Amino acid sequence: MERGRAAAATGGGVVVAAPAKESWPELVGVSSEAAKAKIGEERPEVDVQVVAADAFVTMDFNASRVRVFVDSDDKVARAPKIG
């Protein structure tokens, strides 16, 4: 089965769900709280971290993490994504 896909047997057929969302470009410009809520609604299993846009962060990839980089007005500065 492909990464991020789930299948369920239903009456002799197979239903394949859409891949799990991995980025949220539509959240650029919204408040950190709104972004955190939306990501949590769509991917409740991930840890959403709000971080200043100019903060130093580790470069490791973590499939259970989404960093939301915000500007000085607490608005999302770039598209949040898994990692």
PDB file of C-alpha atoms in Angstrom:
ATOM      1  CA  MET A   1       0.000   0.000   0.000  1.00  0.00           C
ATOM      2  CA  GLU A   2       1.273   3.490  -0.807  1.00  0.00           C
ATOM      3  CA  ARG A   3       2.482   5.783   1.961  1.00  0.00           C
ATOM      4  CA  GLY A   4      -0.330   7.963   3.320  1.00  0.00           C
ATOM      5  CA  ARG A   5      -3.157   5.891   1.820  1.00  0.00           C
ATOM      6  CA  ALA A   6      -5.680   3.723   3.573  1.00  0.00           C
ATOM      7  CA  ALA A   7      -8.014   1.132   2.097  1.00  0.00           C
ATOM      8  CA  ALA A   8     -11.144  -0.443   3.495  1.00  0.00           C
ATOM      9  CA  ALA A   9     -13.058  -3.437   2.149  1.00  0.00           C
ATOM     10  CA  THR A  10     -16.692  -2.605   1.439  1.00  0.00           C
ATOM     11  CA  GLY A  11     -19.068  -5.187   0.040  1.00  0.00           C
ATOM     12  CA  GLY A  12     -16.633  -6.853  -2.337  1.00  0.00           C
ATOM     13  CA  GLY A  13     -14.888  -3.649  -3.444  1.00  0.00           C
ATOM     14  CA  VAL A  14     -12.016  -1.608  -2.133  1.00  0.00           C
ATOM     15  CA  VAL A  15     -12.254   2.087  -1.341  1.00  0.00           C
ATOM     16  CA  VAL A  16      -8.979   4.017  -1.378  1.00  0.00           C
ATOM     17  CA  ALA A  17      -8.889   7.215   0.658  1.00  0.00           C
ATOM     18  CA  ALA A  18      -7.089  10.328  -0.536  1.00  0.00           C
ATOM     19  CA  PRO A  19      -3.480  10.651   0.637  1.00  0.00           C
ATOM     20  CA  ALA A  20      -3.014  12.364   3.981  1.00  0.00           C
ATOM     21  CA  LYS A  21      -2.324  16.065   3.620  1.00  0.00           C
ATOM     22  CA  GLU A  22       1.354  17.028   4.000  1.00  0.00           C
ATOM     23  CA  SER A  23       1.370  20.813   3.433  1.00  0.00           C
ATOM     24  CA  TRP A  24      -0.987  23.737   3.955  1.00  0.00           C
ATOM     25  CA  PRO A  25      -0.140  26.611   1.555  1.00  0.00           C
ATOM     26  CA  GLU A  26      -3.615  28.076   2.045  1.00  0.00           C
ATOM     27  CA  LEU A  27      -2.685  29.013   5.633  1.00  0.00           C
ATOM     28  CA  VAL A  28      -0.055  31.611   4.691  1.00  0.00           C
ATOM     29  CA  GLY A  29      -1.193  34.939   6.152  1.00  0.00           C
ATOM     30  CA  VAL A  30      -3.589  33.547   8.778  1.00  0.00           C
ATOM     31  CA  SER A  31      -3.002  33.649  12.541  1.00  0.00           C
ATOM     32  CA  SER A  32      -0.931  30.952  14.222  1.00  0.00           C
ATOM     33  CA  GLU A  33      -3.928  29.822  16.282  1.00  0.00           C
ATOM     34  CA  ALA A  34      -6.123  29.410  13.186  1.00  0.00           C
ATOM     35  CA  ALA A  35      -3.338  27.513  11.415  1.00  0.00           C
ATOM     36  CA  LYS A  36      -2.725  25.251  14.401  1.00  0.00           C
ATOM     37  CA  ALA A  37      -6.452  24.495  14.675  1.00  0.00           C
ATOM     38  CA  LYS A  38      -6.820  23.703  10.956  1.00  0.00           C
ATOM     39  CA  ILE A  39      -3.782  21.416  10.868  1.00  0.00           C
ATOM     40  CA  GLY A  40      -4.937  19.674  14.054  1.00  0.00           C
ATOM     41  CA  GLU A  41      -8.379  19.157  12.536  1.00  0.00           C
ATOM     42  CA  GLU A  42      -6.962  17.600   9.366  1.00  0.00           C
ATOM     43  CA  ARG A  43      -4.028  15.692  10.932  1.00  0.00           C
ATOM     44  CA  PRO A  44      -4.759  15.188  14.661  1.00  0.00           C
ATOM     45  CA  GLU A  45      -1.826  12.783  15.038  1.00  0.00           C
ATOM     46  CA  VAL A  46       0.867  15.390  14.295  1.00  0.00           C
ATOM     47  CA  ASP A  47       2.617  17.700  16.750  1.00  0.00           C
ATOM     48  CA  VAL A  48       2.071  21.292  15.568  1.00  0.00           C
ATOM     49  CA  GLN A  49       4.850  23.664  16.645  1.00  0.00           C
ATOM     50  CA  VAL A  50       4.570  27.452  16.255  1.00  0.00           C
ATOM     51  CA  VAL A  51       8.015  28.959  15.607  1.00  0.00           C
ATOM     52  CA  ALA A  52       9.272  32.470  14.804  1.00  0.00           C
ATOM     53  CA  ALA A  53      10.091  32.796  11.088  1.00  0.00           C
ATOM     54  CA  ASP A  54      13.707  33.693  11.858  1.00  0.00           C
ATOM     55  CA  ALA A  55      14.257  31.019  14.535  1.00  0.00           C
ATOM     56  CA  PHE A  56      17.007  28.428  14.277  1.00  0.00           C
ATOM     57  CA  VAL A  57      15.552  24.909  14.114  1.00  0.00           C
ATOM     58  CA  THR A  58      16.966  21.431  13.632  1.00  0.00           C
ATOM     59  CA  MET A  59      17.019  20.166  10.051  1.00  0.00           C
ATOM     60  CA  ASP A  60      15.931  16.613  10.883  1.00  0.00           C
ATOM     61  CA  PHE A  61      12.804  15.219   9.223  1.00  0.00           C
ATOM     62  CA  ASN A  62      10.030  14.145  11.574  1.00  0.00           C
ATOM     63  CA  ALA A  63       6.882  12.712   9.941  1.00  0.00           C
ATOM     64  CA  SER A  64       4.919  13.481  13.126  1.00  0.00           C
ATOM     65  CA  ARG A  65       5.751  17.201  13.198  1.00  0.00           C
ATOM     66  CA  VAL A  66       4.469  20.332  11.462  1.00  0.00           C
ATOM     67  CA  ARG A  67       6.253  23.606  12.106  1.00  0.00           C
ATOM     68  CA  VAL A  68       4.222  26.777  11.617  1.00  0.00           C
ATOM     69  CA  PHE A  69       6.632  29.665  10.985  1.00  0.00           C
ATOM     70  CA  VAL A  70       5.115  33.016  11.961  1.00  0.00           C
ATOM     71  CA  ASP A  71       6.133  36.640  11.441  1.00  0.00           C
ATOM     72  CA  SER A  72       6.195  39.380  14.091  1.00  0.00           C
ATOM     73  CA  ASP A  73       2.416  39.862  13.663  1.00  0.00           C
ATOM     74  CA  ASP A  74       1.775  36.174  14.481  1.00  0.00           C
ATOM     75  CA  LYS A  75       0.760  35.458  10.871  1.00  0.00           C
ATOM     76  CA  VAL A  76       1.921  32.328   9.041  1.00  0.00           C
ATOM     77  CA  ALA A  77       4.979  33.364   7.006  1.00  0.00           C
ATOM     78  CA  ARG A  78       5.383  30.263   4.804  1.00  0.00           C
ATOM     79  CA  ALA A  79       3.411  27.132   4.035  1.00  0.00           C
ATOM     80  CA  PRO A  80       3.423  24.717   6.976  1.00  0.00           C
ATOM     81  CA  LYS A  81       4.451  21.178   6.020  1.00  0.00           C
ATOM     82  CA  ILE A  82       5.164  17.794   7.532  1.00  0.00           C
ATOM     83  CA  GLY A  83       8.749  17.457   8.633  1.00  0.00           C
TER      84      GLY A  83
END
